[in-house]
Tab-separated table of C-alpha atoms in Angstrom:
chain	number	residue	atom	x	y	z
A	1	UNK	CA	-3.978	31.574	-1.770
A	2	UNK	CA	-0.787	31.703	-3.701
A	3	UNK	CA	1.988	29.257	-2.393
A	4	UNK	CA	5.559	28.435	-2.329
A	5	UNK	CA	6.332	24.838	-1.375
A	6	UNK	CA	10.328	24.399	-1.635
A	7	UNK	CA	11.374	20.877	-1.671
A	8	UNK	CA	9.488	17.562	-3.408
A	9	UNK	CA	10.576	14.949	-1.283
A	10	UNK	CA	7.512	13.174	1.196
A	11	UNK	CA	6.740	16.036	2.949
A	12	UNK	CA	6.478	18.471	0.039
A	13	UNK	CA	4.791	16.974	-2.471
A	14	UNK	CA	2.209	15.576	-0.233
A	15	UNK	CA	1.941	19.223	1.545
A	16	UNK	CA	1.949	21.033	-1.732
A	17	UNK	CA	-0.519	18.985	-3.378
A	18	UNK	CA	-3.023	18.780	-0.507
A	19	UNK	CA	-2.308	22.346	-0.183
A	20	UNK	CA	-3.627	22.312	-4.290
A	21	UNK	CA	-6.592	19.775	-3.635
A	22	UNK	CA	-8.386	22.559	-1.608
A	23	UNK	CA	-8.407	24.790	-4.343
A	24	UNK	CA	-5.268	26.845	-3.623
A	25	UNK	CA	-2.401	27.706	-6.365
A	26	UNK	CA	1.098	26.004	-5.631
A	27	UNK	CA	4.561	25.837	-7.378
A	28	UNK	CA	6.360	23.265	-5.632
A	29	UNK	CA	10.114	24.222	-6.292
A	30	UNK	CA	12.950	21.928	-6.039
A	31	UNK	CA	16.669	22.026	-7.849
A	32	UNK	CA	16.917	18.502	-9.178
A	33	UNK	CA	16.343	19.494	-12.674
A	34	UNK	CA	15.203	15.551	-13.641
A	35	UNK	CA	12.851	15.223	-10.305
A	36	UNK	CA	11.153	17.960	-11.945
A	37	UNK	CA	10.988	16.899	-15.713
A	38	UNK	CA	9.524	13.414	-14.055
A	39	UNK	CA	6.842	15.143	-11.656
A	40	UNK	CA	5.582	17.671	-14.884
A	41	UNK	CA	5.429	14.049	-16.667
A	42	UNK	CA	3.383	12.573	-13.986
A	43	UNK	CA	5.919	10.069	-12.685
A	44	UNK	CA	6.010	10.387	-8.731
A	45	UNK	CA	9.356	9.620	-7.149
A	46	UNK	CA	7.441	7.844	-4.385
A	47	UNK	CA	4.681	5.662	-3.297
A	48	UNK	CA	2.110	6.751	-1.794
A	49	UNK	CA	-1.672	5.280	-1.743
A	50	UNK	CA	-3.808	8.242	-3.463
A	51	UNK	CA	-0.696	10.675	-4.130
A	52	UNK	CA	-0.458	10.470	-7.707
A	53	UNK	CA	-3.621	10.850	-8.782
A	54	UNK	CA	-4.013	14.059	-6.713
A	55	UNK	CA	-1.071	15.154	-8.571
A	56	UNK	CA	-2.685	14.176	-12.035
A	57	UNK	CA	-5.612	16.345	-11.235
A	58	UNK	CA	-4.095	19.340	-9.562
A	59	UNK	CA	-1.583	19.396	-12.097
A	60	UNK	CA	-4.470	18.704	-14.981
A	61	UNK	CA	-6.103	21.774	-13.453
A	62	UNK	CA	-3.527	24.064	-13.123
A	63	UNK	CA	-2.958	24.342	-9.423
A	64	UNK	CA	-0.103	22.386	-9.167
A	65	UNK	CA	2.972	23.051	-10.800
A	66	UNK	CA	6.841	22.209	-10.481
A	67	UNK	CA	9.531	24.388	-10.896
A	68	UNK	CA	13.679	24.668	-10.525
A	69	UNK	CA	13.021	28.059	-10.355
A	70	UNK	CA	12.943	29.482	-6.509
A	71	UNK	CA	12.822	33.182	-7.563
A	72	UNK	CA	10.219	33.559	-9.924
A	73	UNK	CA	8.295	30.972	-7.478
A	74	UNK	CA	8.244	33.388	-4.595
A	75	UNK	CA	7.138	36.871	-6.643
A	76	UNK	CA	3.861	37.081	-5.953
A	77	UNK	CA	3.274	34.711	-3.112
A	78	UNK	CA	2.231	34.970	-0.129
A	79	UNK	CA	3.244	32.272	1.910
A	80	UNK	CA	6.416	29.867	1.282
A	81	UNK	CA	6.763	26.793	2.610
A	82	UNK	CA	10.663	24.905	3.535
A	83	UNK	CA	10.331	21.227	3.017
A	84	UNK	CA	13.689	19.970	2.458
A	85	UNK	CA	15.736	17.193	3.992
A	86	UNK	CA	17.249	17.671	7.676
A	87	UNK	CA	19.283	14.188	7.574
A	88	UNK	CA	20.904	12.805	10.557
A	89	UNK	CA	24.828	13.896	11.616
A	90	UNK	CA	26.936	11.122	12.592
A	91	UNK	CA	25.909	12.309	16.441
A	92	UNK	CA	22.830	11.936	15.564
A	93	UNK	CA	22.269	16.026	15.496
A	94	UNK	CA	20.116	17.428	12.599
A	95	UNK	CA	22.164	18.191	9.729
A	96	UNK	CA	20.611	21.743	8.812
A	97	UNK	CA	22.712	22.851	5.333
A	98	UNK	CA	19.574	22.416	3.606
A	99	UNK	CA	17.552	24.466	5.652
A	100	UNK	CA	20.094	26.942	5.302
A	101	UNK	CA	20.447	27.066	2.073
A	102	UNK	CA	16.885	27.549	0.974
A	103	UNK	CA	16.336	30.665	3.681
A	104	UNK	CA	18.857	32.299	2.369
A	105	UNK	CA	17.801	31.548	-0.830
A	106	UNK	CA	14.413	33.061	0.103
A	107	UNK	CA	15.536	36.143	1.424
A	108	UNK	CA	17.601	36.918	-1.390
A	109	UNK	CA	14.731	36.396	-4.109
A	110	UNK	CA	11.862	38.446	-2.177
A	111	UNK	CA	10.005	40.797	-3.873
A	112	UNK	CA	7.637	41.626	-0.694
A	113	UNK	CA	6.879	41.325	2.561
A	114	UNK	CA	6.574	37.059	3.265
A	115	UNK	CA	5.671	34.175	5.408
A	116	UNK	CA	7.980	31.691	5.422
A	117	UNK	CA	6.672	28.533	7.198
A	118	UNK	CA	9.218	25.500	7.958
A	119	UNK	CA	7.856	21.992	7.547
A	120	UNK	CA	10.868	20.412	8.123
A	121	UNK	CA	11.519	18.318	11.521
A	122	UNK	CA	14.213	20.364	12.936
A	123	UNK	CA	15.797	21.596	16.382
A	124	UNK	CA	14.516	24.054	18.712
A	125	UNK	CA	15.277	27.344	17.682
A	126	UNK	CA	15.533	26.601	14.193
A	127	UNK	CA	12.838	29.414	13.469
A	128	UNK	CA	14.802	32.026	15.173
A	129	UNK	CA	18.093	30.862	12.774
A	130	UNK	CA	15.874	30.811	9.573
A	131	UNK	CA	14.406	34.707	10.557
A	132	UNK	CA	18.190	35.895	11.050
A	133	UNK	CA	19.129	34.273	7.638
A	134	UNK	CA	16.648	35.456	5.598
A	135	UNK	CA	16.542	38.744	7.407
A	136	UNK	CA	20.098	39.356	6.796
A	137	UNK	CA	19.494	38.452	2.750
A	138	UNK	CA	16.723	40.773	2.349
A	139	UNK	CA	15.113	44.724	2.996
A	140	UNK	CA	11.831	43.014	3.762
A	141	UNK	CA	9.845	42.127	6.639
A	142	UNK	CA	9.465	38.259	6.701
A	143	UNK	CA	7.606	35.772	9.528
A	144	UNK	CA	9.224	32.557	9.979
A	145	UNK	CA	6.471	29.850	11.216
A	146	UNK	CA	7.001	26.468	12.721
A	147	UNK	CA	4.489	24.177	11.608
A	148	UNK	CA	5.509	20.525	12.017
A	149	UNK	CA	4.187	17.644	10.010
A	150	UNK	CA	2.418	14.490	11.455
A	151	UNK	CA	2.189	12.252	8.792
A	152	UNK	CA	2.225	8.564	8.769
A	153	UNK	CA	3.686	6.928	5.076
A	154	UNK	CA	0.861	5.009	3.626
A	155	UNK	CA	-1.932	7.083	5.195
A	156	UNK	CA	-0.121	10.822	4.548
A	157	UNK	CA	-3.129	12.453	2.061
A	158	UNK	CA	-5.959	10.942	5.509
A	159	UNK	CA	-2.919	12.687	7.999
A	160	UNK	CA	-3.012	15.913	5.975
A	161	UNK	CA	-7.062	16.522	5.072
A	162	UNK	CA	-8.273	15.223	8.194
A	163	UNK	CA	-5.359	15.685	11.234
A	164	UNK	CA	-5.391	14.890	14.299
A	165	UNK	CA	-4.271	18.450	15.613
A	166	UNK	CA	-2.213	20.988	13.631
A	167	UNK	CA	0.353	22.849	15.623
A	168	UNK	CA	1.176	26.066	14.209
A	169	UNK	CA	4.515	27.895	16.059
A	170	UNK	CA	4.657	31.948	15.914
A	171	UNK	CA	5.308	34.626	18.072
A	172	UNK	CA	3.147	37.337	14.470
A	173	UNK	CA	-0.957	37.157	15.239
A	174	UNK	CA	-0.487	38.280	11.422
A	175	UNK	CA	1.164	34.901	10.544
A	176	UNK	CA	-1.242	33.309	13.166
A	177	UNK	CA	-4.044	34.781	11.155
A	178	UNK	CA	-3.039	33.276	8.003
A	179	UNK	CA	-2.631	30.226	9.081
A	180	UNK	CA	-5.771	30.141	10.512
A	181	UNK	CA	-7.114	31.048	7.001
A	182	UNK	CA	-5.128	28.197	5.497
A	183	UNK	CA	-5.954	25.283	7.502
A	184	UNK	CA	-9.698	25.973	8.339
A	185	UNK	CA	-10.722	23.732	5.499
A	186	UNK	CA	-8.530	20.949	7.478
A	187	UNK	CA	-10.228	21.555	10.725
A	188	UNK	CA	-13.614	22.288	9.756
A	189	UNK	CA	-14.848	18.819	11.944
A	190	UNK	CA	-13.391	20.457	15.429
A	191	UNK	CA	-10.255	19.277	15.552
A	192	UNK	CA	-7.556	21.493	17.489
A	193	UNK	CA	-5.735	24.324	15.565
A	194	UNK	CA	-2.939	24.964	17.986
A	195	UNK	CA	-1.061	28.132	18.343
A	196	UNK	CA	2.178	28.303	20.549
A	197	UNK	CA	5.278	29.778	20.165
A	198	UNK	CA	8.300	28.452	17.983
A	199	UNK	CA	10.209	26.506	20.408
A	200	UNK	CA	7.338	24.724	21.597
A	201	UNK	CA	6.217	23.824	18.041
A	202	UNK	CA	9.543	22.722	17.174
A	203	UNK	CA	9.443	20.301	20.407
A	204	UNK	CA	6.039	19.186	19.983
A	205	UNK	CA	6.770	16.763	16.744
A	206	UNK	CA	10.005	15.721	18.497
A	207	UNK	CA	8.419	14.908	21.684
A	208	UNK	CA	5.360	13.365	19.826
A	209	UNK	CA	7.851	10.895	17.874
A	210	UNK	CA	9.349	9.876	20.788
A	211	UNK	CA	6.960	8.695	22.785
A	212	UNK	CA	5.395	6.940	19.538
A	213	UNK	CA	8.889	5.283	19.214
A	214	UNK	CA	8.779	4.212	23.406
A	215	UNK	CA	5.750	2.484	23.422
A	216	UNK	CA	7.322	0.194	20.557
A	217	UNK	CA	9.760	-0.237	22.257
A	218	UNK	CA	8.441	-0.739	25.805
A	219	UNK	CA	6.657	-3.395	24.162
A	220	UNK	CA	9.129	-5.246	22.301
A	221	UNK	CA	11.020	-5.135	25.767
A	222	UNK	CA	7.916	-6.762	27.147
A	223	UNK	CA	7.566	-9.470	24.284
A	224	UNK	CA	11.341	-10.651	24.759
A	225	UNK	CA	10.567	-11.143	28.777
A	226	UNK	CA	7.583	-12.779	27.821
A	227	UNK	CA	9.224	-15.429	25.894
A	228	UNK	CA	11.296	-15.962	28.564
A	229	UNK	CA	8.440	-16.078	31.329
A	230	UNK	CA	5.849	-18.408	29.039
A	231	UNK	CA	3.498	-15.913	28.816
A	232	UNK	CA	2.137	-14.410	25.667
A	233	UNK	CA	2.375	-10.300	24.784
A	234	UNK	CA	-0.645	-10.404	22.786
A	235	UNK	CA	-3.037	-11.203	25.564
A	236	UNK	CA	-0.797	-8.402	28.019
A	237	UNK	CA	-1.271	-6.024	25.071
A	238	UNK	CA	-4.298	-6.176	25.378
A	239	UNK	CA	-4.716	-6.108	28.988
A	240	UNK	CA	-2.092	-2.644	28.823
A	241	UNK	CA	-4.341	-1.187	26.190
A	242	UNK	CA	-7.738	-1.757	27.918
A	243	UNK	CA	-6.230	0.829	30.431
A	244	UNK	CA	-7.440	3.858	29.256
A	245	UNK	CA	-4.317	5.884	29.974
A	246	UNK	CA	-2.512	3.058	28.223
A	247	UNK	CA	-4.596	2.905	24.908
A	248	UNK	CA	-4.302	0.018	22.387
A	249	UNK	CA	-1.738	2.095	20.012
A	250	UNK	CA	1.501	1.531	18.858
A	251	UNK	CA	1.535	-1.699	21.316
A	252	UNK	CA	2.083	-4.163	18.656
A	253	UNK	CA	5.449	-6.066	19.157
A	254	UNK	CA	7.776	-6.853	15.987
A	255	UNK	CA	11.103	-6.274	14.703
A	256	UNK	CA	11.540	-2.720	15.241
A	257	UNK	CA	10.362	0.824	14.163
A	258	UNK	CA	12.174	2.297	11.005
A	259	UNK	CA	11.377	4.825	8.370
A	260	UNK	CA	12.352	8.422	8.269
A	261	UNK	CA	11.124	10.036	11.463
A	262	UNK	CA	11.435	7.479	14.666
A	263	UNK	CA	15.096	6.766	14.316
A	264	UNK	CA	15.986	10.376	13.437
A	265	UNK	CA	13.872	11.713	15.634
A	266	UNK	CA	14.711	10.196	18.378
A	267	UNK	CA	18.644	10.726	18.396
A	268	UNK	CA	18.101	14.243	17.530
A	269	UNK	CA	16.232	14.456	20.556
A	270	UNK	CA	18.729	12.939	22.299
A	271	UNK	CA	21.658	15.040	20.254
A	272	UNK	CA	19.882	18.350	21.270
A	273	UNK	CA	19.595	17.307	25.052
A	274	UNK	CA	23.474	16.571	25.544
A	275	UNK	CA	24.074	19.929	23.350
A	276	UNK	CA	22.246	21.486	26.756
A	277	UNK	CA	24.106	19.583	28.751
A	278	UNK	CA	21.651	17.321	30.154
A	279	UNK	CA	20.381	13.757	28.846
A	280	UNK	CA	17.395	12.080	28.306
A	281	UNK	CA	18.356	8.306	29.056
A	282	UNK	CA	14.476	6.550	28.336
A	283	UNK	CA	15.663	8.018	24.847
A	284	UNK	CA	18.610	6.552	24.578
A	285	UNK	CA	17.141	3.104	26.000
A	286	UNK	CA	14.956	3.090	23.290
A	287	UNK	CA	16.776	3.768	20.252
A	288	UNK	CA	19.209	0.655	22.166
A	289	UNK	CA	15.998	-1.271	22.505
A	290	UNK	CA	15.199	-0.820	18.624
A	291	UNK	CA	18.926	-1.338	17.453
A	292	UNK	CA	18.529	-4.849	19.417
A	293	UNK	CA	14.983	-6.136	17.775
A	294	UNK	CA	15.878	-5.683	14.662
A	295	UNK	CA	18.063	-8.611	14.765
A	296	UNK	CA	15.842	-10.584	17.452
A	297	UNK	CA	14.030	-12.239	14.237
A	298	UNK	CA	17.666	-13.470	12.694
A	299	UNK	CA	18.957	-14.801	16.224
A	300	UNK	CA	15.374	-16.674	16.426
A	301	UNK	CA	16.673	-18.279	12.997
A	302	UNK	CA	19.963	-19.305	14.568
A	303	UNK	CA	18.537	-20.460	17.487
A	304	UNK	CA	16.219	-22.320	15.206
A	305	UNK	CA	18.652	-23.604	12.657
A	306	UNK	CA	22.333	-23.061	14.056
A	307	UNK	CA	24.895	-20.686	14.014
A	308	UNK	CA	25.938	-21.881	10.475
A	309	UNK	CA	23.471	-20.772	8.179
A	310	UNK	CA	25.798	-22.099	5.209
A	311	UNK	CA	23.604	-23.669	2.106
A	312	UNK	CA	20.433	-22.535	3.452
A	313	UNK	CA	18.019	-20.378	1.729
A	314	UNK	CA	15.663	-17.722	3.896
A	315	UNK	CA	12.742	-15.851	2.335
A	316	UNK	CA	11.910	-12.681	3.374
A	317	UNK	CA	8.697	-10.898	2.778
A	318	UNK	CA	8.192	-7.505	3.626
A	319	UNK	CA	11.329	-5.707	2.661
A	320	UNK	CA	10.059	-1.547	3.697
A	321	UNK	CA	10.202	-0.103	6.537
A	322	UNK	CA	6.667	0.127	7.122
A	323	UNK	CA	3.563	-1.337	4.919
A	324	UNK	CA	1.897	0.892	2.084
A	325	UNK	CA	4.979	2.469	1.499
A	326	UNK	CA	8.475	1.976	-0.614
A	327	UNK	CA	11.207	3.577	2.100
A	328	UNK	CA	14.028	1.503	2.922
A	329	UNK	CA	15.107	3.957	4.928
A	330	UNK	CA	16.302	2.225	8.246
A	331	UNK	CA	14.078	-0.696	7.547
A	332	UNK	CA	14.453	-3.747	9.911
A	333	UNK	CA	14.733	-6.118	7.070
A	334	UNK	CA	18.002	-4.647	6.372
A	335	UNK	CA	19.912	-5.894	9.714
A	336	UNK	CA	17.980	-9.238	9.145
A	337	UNK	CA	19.032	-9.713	5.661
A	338	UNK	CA	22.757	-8.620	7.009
A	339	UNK	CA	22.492	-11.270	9.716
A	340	UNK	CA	21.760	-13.938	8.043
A	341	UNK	CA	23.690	-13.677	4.971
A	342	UNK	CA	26.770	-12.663	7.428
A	343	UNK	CA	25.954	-16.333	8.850
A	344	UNK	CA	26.393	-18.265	4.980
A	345	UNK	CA	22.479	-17.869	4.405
A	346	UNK	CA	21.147	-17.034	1.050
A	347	UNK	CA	18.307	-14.692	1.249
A	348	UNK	CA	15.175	-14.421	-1.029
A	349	UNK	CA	13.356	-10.957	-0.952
A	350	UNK	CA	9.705	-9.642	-2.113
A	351	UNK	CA	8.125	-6.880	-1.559
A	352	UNK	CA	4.685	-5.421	-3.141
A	353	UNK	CA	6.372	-1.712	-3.485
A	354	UNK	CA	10.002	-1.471	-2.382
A	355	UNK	CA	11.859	-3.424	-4.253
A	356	UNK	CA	13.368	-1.075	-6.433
A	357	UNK	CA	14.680	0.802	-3.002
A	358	UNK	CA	15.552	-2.359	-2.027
A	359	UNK	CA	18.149	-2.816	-4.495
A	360	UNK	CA	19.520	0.426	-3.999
A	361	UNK	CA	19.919	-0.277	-0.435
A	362	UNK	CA	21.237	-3.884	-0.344
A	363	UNK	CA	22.635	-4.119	-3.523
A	364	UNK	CA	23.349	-7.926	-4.606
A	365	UNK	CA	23.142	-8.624	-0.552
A	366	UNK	CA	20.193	-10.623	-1.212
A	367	UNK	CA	17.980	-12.152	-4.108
A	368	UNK	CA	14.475	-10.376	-5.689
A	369	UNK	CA	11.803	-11.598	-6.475
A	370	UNK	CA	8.108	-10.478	-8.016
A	371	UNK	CA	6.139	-13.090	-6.844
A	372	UNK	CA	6.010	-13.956	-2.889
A	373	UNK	CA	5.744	-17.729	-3.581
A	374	UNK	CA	8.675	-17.239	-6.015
A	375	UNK	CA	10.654	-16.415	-2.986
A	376	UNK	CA	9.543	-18.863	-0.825
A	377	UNK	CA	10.290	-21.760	-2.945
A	378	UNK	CA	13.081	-23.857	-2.034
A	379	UNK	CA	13.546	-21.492	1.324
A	380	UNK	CA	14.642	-23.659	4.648
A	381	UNK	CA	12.001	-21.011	6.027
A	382	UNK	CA	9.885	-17.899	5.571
A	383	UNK	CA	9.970	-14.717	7.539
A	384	UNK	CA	7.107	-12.423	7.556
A	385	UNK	CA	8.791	-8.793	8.153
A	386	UNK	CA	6.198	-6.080	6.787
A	387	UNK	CA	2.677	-6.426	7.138
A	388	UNK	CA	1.518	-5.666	3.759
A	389	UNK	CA	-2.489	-6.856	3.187
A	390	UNK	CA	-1.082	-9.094	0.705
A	391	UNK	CA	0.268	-11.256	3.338
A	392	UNK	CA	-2.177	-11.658	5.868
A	393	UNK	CA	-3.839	-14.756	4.871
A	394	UNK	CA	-1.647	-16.540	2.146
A	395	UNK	CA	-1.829	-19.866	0.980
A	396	UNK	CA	-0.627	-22.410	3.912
A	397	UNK	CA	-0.581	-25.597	2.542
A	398	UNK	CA	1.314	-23.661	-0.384
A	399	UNK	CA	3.910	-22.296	1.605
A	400	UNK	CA	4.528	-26.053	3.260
A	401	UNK	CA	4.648	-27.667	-0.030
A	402	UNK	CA	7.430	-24.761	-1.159
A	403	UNK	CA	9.673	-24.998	1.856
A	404	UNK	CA	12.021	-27.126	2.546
A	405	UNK	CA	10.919	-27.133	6.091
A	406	UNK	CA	8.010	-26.071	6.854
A	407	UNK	CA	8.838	-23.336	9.590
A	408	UNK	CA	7.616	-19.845	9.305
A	409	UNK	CA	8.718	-16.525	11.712
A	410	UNK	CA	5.995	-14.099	11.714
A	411	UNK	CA	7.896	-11.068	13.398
A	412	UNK	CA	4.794	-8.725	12.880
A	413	UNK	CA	2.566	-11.258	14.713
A	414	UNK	CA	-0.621	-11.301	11.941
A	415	UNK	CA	-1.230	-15.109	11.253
A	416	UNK	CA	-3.005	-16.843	13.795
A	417	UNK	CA	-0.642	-19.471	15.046
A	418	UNK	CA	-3.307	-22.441	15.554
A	419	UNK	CA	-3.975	-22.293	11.790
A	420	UNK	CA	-0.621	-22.280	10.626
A	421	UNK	CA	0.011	-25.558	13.006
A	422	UNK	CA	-3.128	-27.150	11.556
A	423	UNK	CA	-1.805	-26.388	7.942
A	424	UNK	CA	1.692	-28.158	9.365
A	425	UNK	CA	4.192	-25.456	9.654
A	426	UNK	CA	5.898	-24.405	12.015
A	427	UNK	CA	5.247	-21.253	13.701
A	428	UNK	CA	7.780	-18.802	15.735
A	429	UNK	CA	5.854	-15.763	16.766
A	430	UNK	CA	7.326	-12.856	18.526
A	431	UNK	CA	6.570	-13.094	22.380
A	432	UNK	CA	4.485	-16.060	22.265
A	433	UNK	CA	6.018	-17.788	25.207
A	434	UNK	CA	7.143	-20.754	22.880
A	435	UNK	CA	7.168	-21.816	19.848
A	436	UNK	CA	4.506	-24.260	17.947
A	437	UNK	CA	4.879	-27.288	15.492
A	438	UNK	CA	2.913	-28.554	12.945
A	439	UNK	CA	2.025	-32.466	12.624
């Protein structure tokens, strides 16, 4: 099949490369003349475990391609995919210019008869406003598809060949029927192709986020009360997850969700409800929730060390959102770095990926560095924000011989806190009733 992916971002390139991997042709079109030059070079704008060497090989075998070039893209296809940005309004609304933009775009370059699917996370009815724009731009008959994505950064090219559900939103059994035909090498183990109309499509990855982004923060709720109470959240995690309505996922307490989709998600949600003229207050409760842990790890510093954080040195590691990825984008390490250097603190950041991002983000905020002990050294303490592998089981004795004082804050909860006391550090978990000292 012959497609039309507009927009190279996450959700584009990994769509219109996964989209190649199964042995279909793709032009993935975007108007950043450089972005392009970079992708037909090979360079890939993000990182993403097992993305660029798809590219290399799709591109290599001629099924992938990148172009500036939206018109001569669409003659000839037969489905065309909108993957562009929908960033947040300061009411946390969608902001849909983009969107906009390309379906008119579309309509005006048609040659034939099209289905225009819309992979971007946007607001109910966004379908029906895409099918009036392009309609009005053009003489023929178009589709306009909701199909939301579902994938998680660091495991996107798993979330794409092997899904969990795909949700496919039309009201056309011919647009059905093609994208049927499309995904059935996806869905070849049983999993659920799901047809429904736009609106419900469009709601489904909203409402799916959402309740993703409560149970983080139902349980970081739990974990503060837990500290207060003396008990511990990983033993009631797993209690609450044994419960088979429960389920173990997304109970892991830390500093906060962040990324691209949670945060946005969730306020556009909660933008769309008051636009009705009703509310959804658990969704406003836990975006508040979130805002709140992501400093919880900075006041356990103060509380720690002091108000006055003047002349002290703090290493971070884990500076992304998320591990396995390099987006800043809302990451909690950004309030925590902002804290503490708001307080006199000097901060030290490393990150395996993100540092780049990092300095686009926080500037001269903090300090970089490439090696995680690098960081560490000379640090009144360590703080353990992103779970990358690489920090799971690092070098104790080595961390106490490079700090200052030996206290560590694991906010993502990984290192086993009788160890790190044995090794003589001293450990501040997140919901662990109390903290524990080495020696």
């Amino acid at each position: 099949m012959r497609i039309t992916v507009v927009g190279t971002g996450y959700v584009g390139l990994v769509t219109g490369t996964c989209f190649a991997e199964s042995g279909n042709t793709v032009t993935c079109v975007d108007h950043d003349i450089s972005k392009v030059e970079r992708l037909r070079a090979g360079e890939i704008p993000i990182y993403e475990p097992g993305l660029e060497e798809l590219v290399e090989r799709n591109t290599n075998s001629g099924r992938l391609s990148f172009s500036t070039d939206l018109a001569a893209a669409i003659d000839g296809t037969e489905v065309a995919f909108i993957a562009v940005g929908t960033p947040q309004c300061p009411d946390g609304s969608c902001d849909l210019s983009a969107v906009r933009a390309v379906a008119k775009e579309i309509g005006n370059a048609m040659t034939a008869p099209l289905v225009v699917v819309n992979k971007s996370t946007v607001p109910v009815g966004t379908s029906r406003l895409v099918q009036e724009i392009i309609s009005s731009n053009t003489s023929y008959s178009v589709n306009v598809v909701s199909n939301p994505e579902f994938l998680k950064e660091g495991a996107a090219i798993d979330d794409f060949m092997k899904p969990d559900r795909v949700v496919i939103g039309t009201d056309s059994d011919t647009a059905a029927a093609l994208m049927r035909e499309l995904y059935s090498p996806y869905v070849r183990t049983g999993k659920p192709l799901l047809i429904m109309e736009p609106a419900s499509a469009e709601m489904t990855k909203y409402a799916a986020n959402a309740m993703l982004a409560t149970k983080i923060s139902f349980i970081n709720d739990i974990a503060r009360l837990c500290e207060i109470v003396g008990a511990n959240v990983s033993k009631v995690r797993q209690g609450m997850g044994s419960d088979r309505r429960i389920g173990p996922h997304f109970l892991f307490p830390g500093v906060g969700y962040g990324g691209s989709c949670f945060p946005k998600d969730v306020r556009a949600l909660s933008a769309l409800a008051k636009e009705h003229g009703t509310t959804l207050d658990i969704l406003d409760a836990v975006d508040a929730v979130n805002d709140r842990q992501k400093k919880f790890l900075a006041e356990k510093v103060v509380e720690r060390f002091g108000e006055d954080l003047s002349g002290r040195v703090f290493a971070i590691w884990g500076l992304a959102f998320k591990p396995r990825t390099d987006d800043m984008r809302e990451a909690p390490s950004i309030v925590i770095a902002e804290e503490l250097v708001r307080r006199g603190a000097t901060v030290h950041g490393h990150d395996p990926e993100a540092i780049t991002n990092a300095r686009e983000e926080l500037g001269d905020l903090i300090e970089y560095f490439e090696h995680p002990y690098e960081a560490v050294s000379g640090a009144s303490a360590l703080l353990l924000v992103t779970e990358w592998n690489e920090y799971r089981r690092p070098e104790f004795d080595r961390l106490k011989d490079l700090l200052i004082e030996p206290v560590v804050f694991d906010g993502r909860n990984i290192w086993n806190a009788e160890m790190t006391v044995k090794h003589g550090l001293e450990y501040h978990g997140i919901g662990s009733g109390s903290s524990q000292d080495g020696d």
